[in-house]
PDB file of C-alpha atoms in Angstrom:
ATOM      1  CA  MET A   1     -12.773  11.572  58.462  1.00 54.00           C
ATOM      2  CA  GLY A   2     -12.767  15.294  57.817  1.00 48.00           C
ATOM      3  CA  TYR A   3     -10.542  17.750  56.017  1.00 48.00           C
ATOM      4  CA  ASN A   4      -8.574  19.632  58.651  1.00 50.00           C
ATOM      5  CA  PRO A   5      -6.191  22.353  57.427  1.00 48.00           C
ATOM      6  CA  LYS A   6      -4.530  24.527  60.045  1.00 42.00           C
ATOM      7  CA  THR A   7      -7.031  26.896  61.552  1.00 38.00           C
ATOM      8  CA  SER A   8      -4.539  29.636  62.376  1.00 39.00           C
ATOM      9  CA  SER A   9      -4.105  32.348  59.779  1.00 43.00           C
ATOM     10  CA  PRO A  10      -0.951  32.061  57.650  1.00 43.00           C
ATOM     11  CA  ARG A  11       1.563  34.856  57.370  1.00 41.00           C
ATOM     12  CA  PRO A  12       0.380  37.696  55.150  1.00 41.00           C
ATOM     13  CA  SER A  13       2.026  37.377  51.763  1.00 41.00           C
ATOM     14  CA  PRO A  14       2.720  40.141  49.278  1.00 41.00           C
ATOM     15  CA  GLN A  15       0.561  40.254  46.168  1.00 43.00           C
ATOM     16  CA  PRO A  16       2.525  38.302  43.542  1.00 47.00           C
ATOM     17  CA  SER A  17       3.091  39.904  40.170  1.00 51.00           C
ATOM     18  CA  ARG A  18       3.351  38.367  36.738  1.00 51.00           C
ATOM     19  CA  HIS A  19       6.526  36.309  36.442  1.00 58.00           C
ATOM     20  CA  GLN A  20       9.125  37.232  33.860  1.00 52.00           C
ATOM     21  CA  GLY A  21       8.727  35.113  30.741  1.00 61.00           C
ATOM     22  CA  ALA A  22       5.229  33.872  31.633  1.00 83.00           C
ATOM     23  CA  ASN A  23       2.919  34.778  28.752  1.00 94.00           C
ATOM     24  CA  SER A  24       0.182  32.312  29.694  1.00 97.00           C
ATOM     25  CA  ALA A  25      -2.107  31.853  32.678  1.00 98.00           C
ATOM     26  CA  LEU A  26      -3.347  28.582  34.157  1.00 98.00           C
ATOM     27  CA  ILE A  27      -6.405  29.031  36.377  1.00 98.00           C
ATOM     28  CA  ILE A  28      -7.532  26.302  38.762  1.00 98.00           C
ATOM     29  CA  PHE A  29     -11.221  26.626  39.636  1.00 98.00           C
ATOM     30  CA  ALA A  30     -11.847  25.406  43.176  1.00 98.00           C
ATOM     31  CA  LYS A  31     -14.377  25.475  45.978  1.00 98.00           C
ATOM     32  CA  ALA A  32     -13.306  25.632  49.612  1.00 98.00           C
ATOM     33  CA  PRO A  33     -13.663  22.204  51.295  1.00 97.00           C
ATOM     34  CA  ILE A  34     -16.792  22.920  53.337  1.00 97.00           C
ATOM     35  CA  PRO A  35     -18.967  19.925  54.389  1.00 97.00           C
ATOM     36  CA  GLY A  36     -22.304  19.913  52.628  1.00 96.00           C
ATOM     37  CA  GLN A  37     -21.100  22.249  49.855  1.00 96.00           C
ATOM     38  CA  VAL A  38     -18.739  20.020  47.846  1.00 97.00           C
ATOM     39  CA  LYS A  39     -19.132  16.660  46.119  1.00 97.00           C
ATOM     40  CA  THR A  40     -22.779  16.503  47.214  1.00 96.00           C
ATOM     41  CA  ARG A  41     -23.653  14.077  44.385  1.00 95.00           C
ATOM     42  CA  LEU A  42     -21.517  11.476  46.171  1.00 97.00           C
ATOM     43  CA  CYS A  43     -23.635  11.765  49.339  1.00 97.00           C
ATOM     44  CA  PRO A  44     -24.930   9.200  50.069  1.00 95.00           C
ATOM     45  CA  PRO A  45     -23.226   6.726  50.115  1.00 96.00           C
ATOM     46  CA  LEU A  46     -20.378   9.014  51.254  1.00 97.00           C
ATOM     47  CA  THR A  47     -20.838  11.176  54.312  1.00 96.00           C
ATOM     48  CA  ALA A  48     -20.402  14.931  53.959  1.00 97.00           C
ATOM     49  CA  ASP A  49     -17.076  14.717  55.816  1.00 96.00           C
ATOM     50  CA  GLU A  50     -15.778  11.962  53.521  1.00 96.00           C
ATOM     51  CA  ALA A  51     -16.777  13.936  50.424  1.00 97.00           C
ATOM     52  CA  THR A  52     -15.086  17.039  51.840  1.00 97.00           C
ATOM     53  CA  THR A  53     -11.874  15.136  52.585  1.00 96.00           C
ATOM     54  CA  LEU A  54     -11.815  13.823  49.032  1.00 97.00           C
ATOM     55  CA  HIS A  55     -12.481  17.248  47.549  1.00 97.00           C
ATOM     56  CA  GLY A  56      -9.741  18.880  49.623  1.00 97.00           C
ATOM     57  CA  SER A  57      -7.277  16.236  48.491  1.00 97.00           C
ATOM     58  CA  PHE A  58      -8.269  16.775  44.839  1.00 98.00           C
ATOM     59  CA  VAL A  59      -7.632  20.522  45.162  1.00 98.00           C
ATOM     60  CA  LEU A  60      -4.174  19.818  46.577  1.00 97.00           C
ATOM     61  CA  ASP A  61      -3.492  17.252  43.845  1.00 97.00           C
ATOM     62  CA  THR A  62      -4.346  19.753  41.123  1.00 98.00           C
ATOM     63  CA  LEU A  63      -2.183  22.446  42.684  1.00 98.00           C
ATOM     64  CA  GLU A  64       0.743  20.060  43.134  1.00 97.00           C
ATOM     65  CA  ARG A  65       0.483  18.503  39.681  1.00 97.00           C
ATOM     66  CA  THR A  66       0.141  21.829  37.855  1.00 98.00           C
ATOM     67  CA  ARG A  67       3.142  23.144  39.778  1.00 97.00           C
ATOM     68  CA  THR A  68       5.115  20.056  38.744  1.00 97.00           C
ATOM     69  CA  ALA A  69       3.961  20.384  35.125  1.00 97.00           C
ATOM     70  CA  VAL A  70       5.098  24.010  34.926  1.00 97.00           C
ATOM     71  CA  ALA A  71       8.520  23.192  36.414  1.00 96.00           C
ATOM     72  CA  LYS A  72       9.159  19.832  34.734  1.00 96.00           C
ATOM     73  CA  LEU A  73       7.877  20.738  31.274  1.00 97.00           C
ATOM     74  CA  LYS A  74       9.100  24.354  31.457  1.00 96.00           C
ATOM     75  CA  LEU A  75       5.661  25.760  30.647  1.00 96.00           C
ATOM     76  CA  PRO A  76       5.360  29.581  30.519  1.00 96.00           C
ATOM     77  CA  PHE A  77       2.409  29.650  32.939  1.00 97.00           C
ATOM     78  CA  ASP A  78       1.570  31.804  35.900  1.00 97.00           C
ATOM     79  CA  ARG A  79      -0.808  29.783  38.078  1.00 98.00           C
ATOM     80  CA  PHE A  80      -3.934  31.208  39.662  1.00 98.00           C
ATOM     81  CA  LEU A  81      -6.434  29.661  42.069  1.00 98.00           C
ATOM     82  CA  ALA A  82      -9.962  30.925  41.373  1.00 98.00           C
ATOM     83  CA  CYS A  83     -11.684  30.672  44.729  1.00 98.00           C
ATOM     84  CA  SER A  84     -15.272  30.071  45.792  1.00 97.00           C
ATOM     85  CA  PRO A  85     -16.918  31.327  47.914  1.00 96.00           C
ATOM     86  CA  SER A  86     -14.056  33.753  48.672  1.00 97.00           C
ATOM     87  CA  SER A  87     -10.287  33.976  48.395  1.00 97.00           C
ATOM     88  CA  THR A  88     -10.238  35.202  52.008  1.00 97.00           C
ATOM     89  CA  ALA A  89     -10.966  31.663  53.283  1.00 97.00           C
ATOM     90  CA  VAL A  90      -8.118  30.344  55.452  1.00 96.00           C
ATOM     91  CA  PHE A  91      -7.856  27.222  53.273  1.00 97.00           C
ATOM     92  CA  PHE A  92      -7.089  29.323  50.202  1.00 98.00           C
ATOM     93  CA  LYS A  93      -4.636  31.548  52.046  1.00 97.00           C
ATOM     94  CA  ILE A  94      -2.740  28.429  53.119  1.00 97.00           C
ATOM     95  CA  MET A  95      -2.732  27.192  49.513  1.00 97.00           C
ATOM     96  CA  GLU A  96      -1.441  30.574  48.330  1.00 98.00           C
ATOM     97  CA  GLU A  97       1.536  30.347  50.655  1.00 96.00           C
ATOM     98  CA  ARG A  98       2.346  26.649  50.386  1.00 97.00           C
ATOM     99  CA  GLN A  99       1.667  26.130  46.693  1.00 96.00           C
ATOM    100  CA  VAL A 100       3.003  29.477  45.430  1.00 96.00           C
ATOM    101  CA  VAL A 101      -0.187  30.288  43.568  1.00 97.00           C
ATOM    102  CA  MET A 102      -1.964  33.602  43.083  1.00 98.00           C
ATOM    103  CA  LEU A 103      -5.555  33.948  44.292  1.00 98.00           C
ATOM    104  CA  ILE A 104      -8.545  35.453  42.506  1.00 98.00           C
ATOM    105  CA  ASP A 105     -12.236  35.291  43.336  1.00 98.00           C
ATOM    106  CA  GLN A 106     -14.794  33.533  41.173  1.00 98.00           C
ATOM    107  CA  GLU A 107     -17.233  36.245  40.094  1.00 97.00           C
ATOM    108  CA  GLY A 108     -20.555  35.658  38.348  1.00 96.00           C
ATOM    109  CA  ASP A 109     -24.008  34.149  38.735  1.00 94.00           C
ATOM    110  CA  ASP A 110     -23.220  30.789  37.127  1.00 96.00           C
ATOM    111  CA  LEU A 111     -20.203  28.754  36.080  1.00 96.00           C
ATOM    112  CA  GLY A 112     -20.155  30.231  32.597  1.00 97.00           C
ATOM    113  CA  ALA A 113     -20.157  33.800  33.882  1.00 97.00           C
ATOM    114  CA  ARG A 114     -17.414  32.962  36.372  1.00 98.00           C
ATOM    115  CA  MET A 115     -15.187  31.394  33.733  1.00 98.00           C
ATOM    116  CA  SER A 116     -15.833  34.234  31.286  1.00 98.00           C
ATOM    117  CA  ARG A 117     -14.888  36.769  33.951  1.00 98.00           C
ATOM    118  CA  ALA A 118     -11.695  34.872  34.802  1.00 98.00           C
ATOM    119  CA  PHE A 119     -10.646  34.805  31.137  1.00 98.00           C
ATOM    120  CA  GLU A 120     -11.414  38.503  30.797  1.00 98.00           C
ATOM    121  CA  THR A 121      -9.298  39.298  33.841  1.00 97.00           C
ATOM    122  CA  MET A 122      -6.270  37.366  32.593  1.00 98.00           C
ATOM    123  CA  PHE A 123      -6.359  38.772  29.070  1.00 97.00           C
ATOM    124  CA  ALA A 124      -6.643  42.269  30.569  1.00 97.00           C
ATOM    125  CA  ARG A 125      -3.437  41.529  32.498  1.00 96.00           C
ATOM    126  CA  GLY A 126      -1.639  40.834  29.243  1.00 96.00           C
ATOM    127  CA  TYR A 127      -1.601  37.035  29.075  1.00 97.00           C
ATOM    128  CA  LYS A 128      -1.778  35.632  25.528  1.00 97.00           C
ATOM    129  CA  ARG A 129      -3.093  32.155  26.329  1.00 98.00           C
ATOM    130  CA  VAL A 130      -5.320  31.223  29.236  1.00 98.00           C
ATOM    131  CA  LEU A 131      -6.379  27.788  30.494  1.00 98.00           C
ATOM    132  CA  ILE A 132      -8.988  26.915  33.102  1.00 98.00           C
ATOM    133  CA  VAL A 133      -8.958  23.472  34.712  1.00 98.00           C
ATOM    134  CA  GLY A 134     -11.187  22.005  37.398  1.00 97.00           C
ATOM    135  CA  THR A 135     -10.138  19.954  40.410  1.00 97.00           C
ATOM    136  CA  ASP A 136     -12.040  16.752  39.553  1.00 96.00           C
ATOM    137  CA  VAL A 137      -9.180  15.248  37.510  1.00 96.00           C
ATOM    138  CA  PRO A 138      -6.565  14.457  40.194  1.00 94.00           C
ATOM    139  CA  SER A 139      -4.543  12.106  37.995  1.00 95.00           C
ATOM    140  CA  LEU A 140      -4.638  14.129  34.762  1.00 97.00           C
ATOM    141  CA  PRO A 141      -1.347  13.504  32.901  1.00 97.00           C
ATOM    142  CA  LEU A 142       1.049  16.435  33.080  1.00 97.00           C
ATOM    143  CA  GLU A 143       1.485  16.327  29.311  1.00 97.00           C
ATOM    144  CA  HIS A 144      -2.133  17.413  28.834  1.00 98.00           C
ATOM    145  CA  TYR A 145      -1.194  20.895  30.058  1.00 98.00           C
ATOM    146  CA  MET A 146       1.621  21.125  27.528  1.00 98.00           C
ATOM    147  CA  GLN A 147      -0.635  19.826  24.762  1.00 98.00           C
ATOM    148  CA  ALA A 148      -3.354  22.358  25.644  1.00 98.00           C
ATOM    149  CA  HIS A 149      -0.843  25.197  25.532  1.00 97.00           C
ATOM    150  CA  THR A 150       0.558  24.022  22.197  1.00 97.00           C
ATOM    151  CA  LEU A 151      -2.911  23.638  20.649  1.00 98.00           C
ATOM    152  CA  LEU A 152      -3.648  27.293  21.391  1.00 97.00           C
ATOM    153  CA  ASP A 153      -0.995  28.190  18.822  1.00 95.00           C
ATOM    154  CA  LYS A 154      -3.240  26.667  16.158  1.00 97.00           C
ATOM    155  CA  TYR A 155      -6.769  26.810  17.555  1.00 98.00           C
ATOM    156  CA  GLU A 156      -8.789  29.575  19.205  1.00 98.00           C
ATOM    157  CA  VAL A 157     -10.504  27.227  21.658  1.00 98.00           C
ATOM    158  CA  VAL A 158      -9.100  24.120  23.340  1.00 98.00           C
ATOM    159  CA  LEU A 159     -11.387  21.693  25.177  1.00 98.00           C
ATOM    160  CA  GLY A 160     -10.646  18.655  27.339  1.00 98.00           C
ATOM    161  CA  PRO A 161     -13.718  16.417  26.911  1.00 98.00           C
ATOM    162  CA  ALA A 162     -14.997  14.644  30.017  1.00 97.00           C
ATOM    163  CA  LEU A 163     -16.695  11.257  29.852  1.00 96.00           C
ATOM    164  CA  ASP A 164     -19.911  12.710  31.292  1.00 94.00           C
ATOM    165  CA  GLY A 165     -20.469  15.124  28.407  1.00 96.00           C
ATOM    166  CA  GLY A 166     -18.812  18.150  29.996  1.00 96.00           C
ATOM    167  CA  TYR A 167     -15.223  19.307  29.835  1.00 97.00           C
ATOM    168  CA  TYR A 168     -12.420  19.246  32.399  1.00 98.00           C
ATOM    169  CA  LEU A 169     -10.327  21.980  30.756  1.00 98.00           C
ATOM    170  CA  ILE A 170     -10.933  24.922  28.467  1.00 98.00           C
ATOM    171  CA  GLY A 171      -8.360  27.212  26.876  1.00 98.00           C
ATOM    172  CA  LEU A 172      -8.648  30.421  24.865  1.00 98.00           C
ATOM    173  CA  ASN A 173      -6.223  32.735  23.107  1.00 97.00           C
ATOM    174  CA  LYS A 174      -8.570  35.734  23.090  1.00 96.00           C
ATOM    175  CA  PRO A 175     -11.586  36.946  25.088  1.00 96.00           C
ATOM    176  CA  THR A 176     -14.745  35.181  23.902  1.00 97.00           C
ATOM    177  CA  PRO A 177     -17.587  35.953  26.349  1.00 97.00           C
ATOM    178  CA  ALA A 178     -20.318  34.756  23.969  1.00 97.00           C
ATOM    179  CA  LEU A 179     -18.942  31.212  24.209  1.00 98.00           C
ATOM    180  CA  PHE A 180     -20.243  30.945  27.784  1.00 98.00           C
ATOM    181  CA  GLU A 181     -23.726  32.349  27.247  1.00 95.00           C
ATOM    182  CA  ASN A 182     -26.922  30.244  27.222  1.00 92.00           C
ATOM    183  CA  ILE A 183     -25.231  26.962  28.156  1.00 95.00           C
ATOM    184  CA  SER A 184     -27.067  24.456  30.372  1.00 93.00           C
ATOM    185  CA  TRP A 185     -24.316  23.944  32.950  1.00 94.00           C
ATOM    186  CA  SER A 186     -24.005  20.714  34.961  1.00 86.00           C
ATOM    187  CA  THR A 187     -25.662  18.679  32.199  1.00 92.00           C
ATOM    188  CA  ASN A 188     -24.351  16.060  29.796  1.00 93.00           C
ATOM    189  CA  ARG A 189     -24.662  18.544  26.914  1.00 96.00           C
ATOM    190  CA  VAL A 190     -22.115  21.117  28.073  1.00 97.00           C
ATOM    191  CA  LEU A 191     -19.409  19.938  25.670  1.00 98.00           C
ATOM    192  CA  SER A 192     -21.696  19.551  22.651  1.00 97.00           C
ATOM    193  CA  LEU A 193     -23.400  22.911  23.265  1.00 97.00           C
ATOM    194  CA  THR A 194     -20.012  24.616  23.673  1.00 98.00           C
ATOM    195  CA  ARG A 195     -18.735  23.106  20.431  1.00 98.00           C
ATOM    196  CA  GLU A 196     -21.918  24.176  18.631  1.00 97.00           C
ATOM    197  CA  LYS A 197     -21.566  27.689  20.028  1.00 97.00           C
ATOM    198  CA  ALA A 198     -17.892  27.853  18.975  1.00 98.00           C
ATOM    199  CA  ASN A 199     -18.805  26.746  15.466  1.00 97.00           C
ATOM    200  CA  ARG A 200     -21.514  29.417  15.221  1.00 97.00           C
ATOM    201  CA  LEU A 201     -19.006  32.024  16.364  1.00 97.00           C
ATOM    202  CA  GLY A 202     -16.517  30.852  13.737  1.00 98.00           C
ATOM    203  CA  LEU A 203     -13.988  29.679  16.319  1.00 98.00           C
ATOM    204  CA  SER A 204     -11.568  26.834  15.602  1.00 98.00           C
ATOM    205  CA  ILE A 205     -11.496  24.033  18.207  1.00 98.00           C
ATOM    206  CA  GLY A 206      -8.666  21.779  19.344  1.00 98.00           C
ATOM    207  CA  LEU A 207      -9.441  18.746  21.485  1.00 98.00           C
ATOM    208  CA  LEU A 208      -7.417  17.072  24.223  1.00 98.00           C
ATOM    209  CA  PRO A 209      -7.775  13.362  25.028  1.00 98.00           C
ATOM    210  CA  GLU A 210     -10.976  12.409  26.829  1.00 97.00           C
ATOM    211  CA  TRP A 211     -10.703  12.014  30.617  1.00 97.00           C
ATOM    212  CA  ARG A 212     -13.014  11.073  33.467  1.00 95.00           C
ATOM    213  CA  ASP A 213     -13.869  13.690  36.058  1.00 94.00           C
ATOM    214  CA  ILE A 214     -15.381  12.730  39.406  1.00 96.00           C
ATOM    215  CA  ASP A 215     -19.030  13.648  39.864  1.00 93.00           C
ATOM    216  CA  THR A 216     -20.935  10.427  40.560  1.00 94.00           C
ATOM    217  CA  ILE A 217     -20.446   7.294  42.645  1.00 95.00           C
ATOM    218  CA  ASP A 218     -19.663   5.346  39.440  1.00 96.00           C
ATOM    219  CA  ASP A 219     -16.911   7.862  38.688  1.00 96.00           C
ATOM    220  CA  LEU A 220     -15.584   7.384  42.218  1.00 97.00           C
ATOM    221  CA  ARG A 221     -15.547   3.593  41.921  1.00 96.00           C
ATOM    222  CA  ALA A 222     -13.640   3.894  38.627  1.00 97.00           C
ATOM    223  CA  LEU A 223     -11.165   6.234  40.320  1.00 97.00           C
ATOM    224  CA  ILE A 224     -10.670   3.782  43.192  1.00 97.00           C
ATOM    225  CA  GLU A 225      -9.892   1.047  40.657  1.00 97.00           C
ATOM    226  CA  ALA A 226      -7.502   3.324  38.757  1.00 97.00           C
ATOM    227  CA  SER A 227      -5.754   4.208  42.017  1.00 97.00           C
ATOM    228  CA  SER A 228      -5.316   0.539  42.895  1.00 96.00           C
ATOM    229  CA  LEU A 229      -3.728  -0.137  39.504  1.00 97.00           C
ATOM    230  CA  ASP A 230      -1.564   2.975  39.818  1.00 96.00           C
ATOM    231  CA  ALA A 231      -0.216   1.774  43.176  1.00 95.00           C
ATOM    232  CA  ARG A 232       1.407  -1.211  41.430  1.00 95.00           C
ATOM    233  CA  LYS A 233       3.635   1.060  39.344  1.00 96.00           C
ATOM    234  CA  PRO A 234       7.079   2.252  40.438  1.00 96.00           C
ATOM    235  CA  LYS A 235       6.718   5.227  42.750  1.00 92.00           C
ATOM    236  CA  ASN A 236       8.207   7.688  40.274  1.00 90.00           C
ATOM    237  CA  GLU A 237       5.569   6.654  37.702  1.00 93.00           C
ATOM    238  CA  GLN A 238       2.526   6.922  39.962  1.00 95.00           C
ATOM    239  CA  ALA A 239      -0.042   9.584  39.087  1.00 95.00           C
ATOM    240  CA  PHE A 240      -1.972   9.535  42.367  1.00 96.00           C
ATOM    241  CA  SER A 241      -0.643  11.272  45.450  1.00 96.00           C
ATOM    242  CA  SER A 242      -0.203   9.074  48.513  1.00 95.00           C
ATOM    243  CA  ARG A 243      -2.731  11.350  50.231  1.00 96.00           C
ATOM    244  CA  THR A 244      -5.490  10.735  47.672  1.00 97.00           C
ATOM    245  CA  ALA A 245      -4.616   7.056  47.259  1.00 96.00           C
ATOM    246  CA  GLY A 246      -4.945   6.593  51.020  1.00 96.00           C
ATOM    247  CA  ALA A 247      -8.265   8.451  51.136  1.00 96.00           C
ATOM    248  CA  LEU A 248      -9.620   6.339  48.271  1.00 97.00           C
ATOM    249  CA  GLN A 249      -8.556   3.073  49.927  1.00 96.00           C
ATOM    250  CA  LEU A 250     -10.266   4.086  53.161  1.00 96.00           C
ATOM    251  CA  ILE A 251     -13.438   5.101  51.329  1.00 96.00           C
ATOM    252  CA  ALA A 252     -13.424   1.803  49.411  1.00 96.00           C
ATOM    253  CA  LYS A 253     -13.301  -0.158  52.661  1.00 95.00           C
ATOM    254  CA  ARG A 254     -16.095   1.907  54.167  1.00 95.00           C
ATOM    255  CA  LEU A 255     -18.293   1.519  51.075  1.00 93.00           C
ATOM    256  CA  GLN A 256     -17.782  -2.234  51.179  1.00 93.00           C
ATOM    257  CA  ALA A 257     -18.732  -2.312  54.878  1.00 93.00           C
ATOM    258  CA  ARG A 258     -21.906  -0.326  54.156  1.00 89.00           C
ATOM    259  CA  ALA A 259     -23.014  -2.525  51.255  1.00 81.00           C
TER     260      ALA A 259
END
C-alpha cells in the first residue's frame, strides 16, 4: 500500500498570475508524500507506506475541498500550495496542473518562520486577507473557510483551534511576523502561546469551531469512526472522499488483524 502518483513529468505550465477579483490568498501547507518523512507519529502501528498513502490522500482532499469551497461559496481566494521540501517535486507539479493551484516553497528554519514568510509573500503581492491551512483536516467543513474569511473583516487574527492544543488554520489581515516568534511548535501549547502572543501585541482574535487534526493513532481511530458514520449519509452530503474513506477502511482492517 503505497502512494503512487505518475512518475513522468507533467507538461510545463505557465506561471499563474493573480486572478481578477481575488483579494485574498488561501495557502495549503503540505509535505511531499515521501515514506519515512510524513505521519511518522502513526508508525507503528502503521507502516511507512500506509502513513504515506494516507498523507497523500489528505493533501488531495484539502486541495479538492478548498477548490470546491472557492467555487461553491464564491470565495475571493487565489489558492497556493506551499511545498516541502521543494515545489520542484513531481508530486507537486502534478497537483499544480490537476488542481489548478499555484506553487510556492516553504522557506524558513521552523514552522513559524515558514508560515511568517508565506504571509509576508502574499501581502507583498497585494492580497488583503491571507489564510494558511494544513492538510490534517480532510473533512473540514467548507463553511469554515467562508467563516475564516468573514472573521478577518472584524479581527486581525483568526485561529482554528485543534483538539490537541495546536491550530489547523490561521488567518491574518496584515503582516505580523512577531506572532510566530518564540513558539514551541509541535506541542500542546501552540494555540495558547499564540493567543498570549497576540494579546501582548494588541491583536484582536477571532476563533473558528474546534476541529480534530490527525497526528496520533487515537486521532486516526477517531477519523476512521467518523468516516464510517459519514459513509451512511447520502453521497452528496458526505465529507470524506471515496479515496480517503477506502484507505481508512483498509487501514482499519489491517490494524484489527495486527492487534
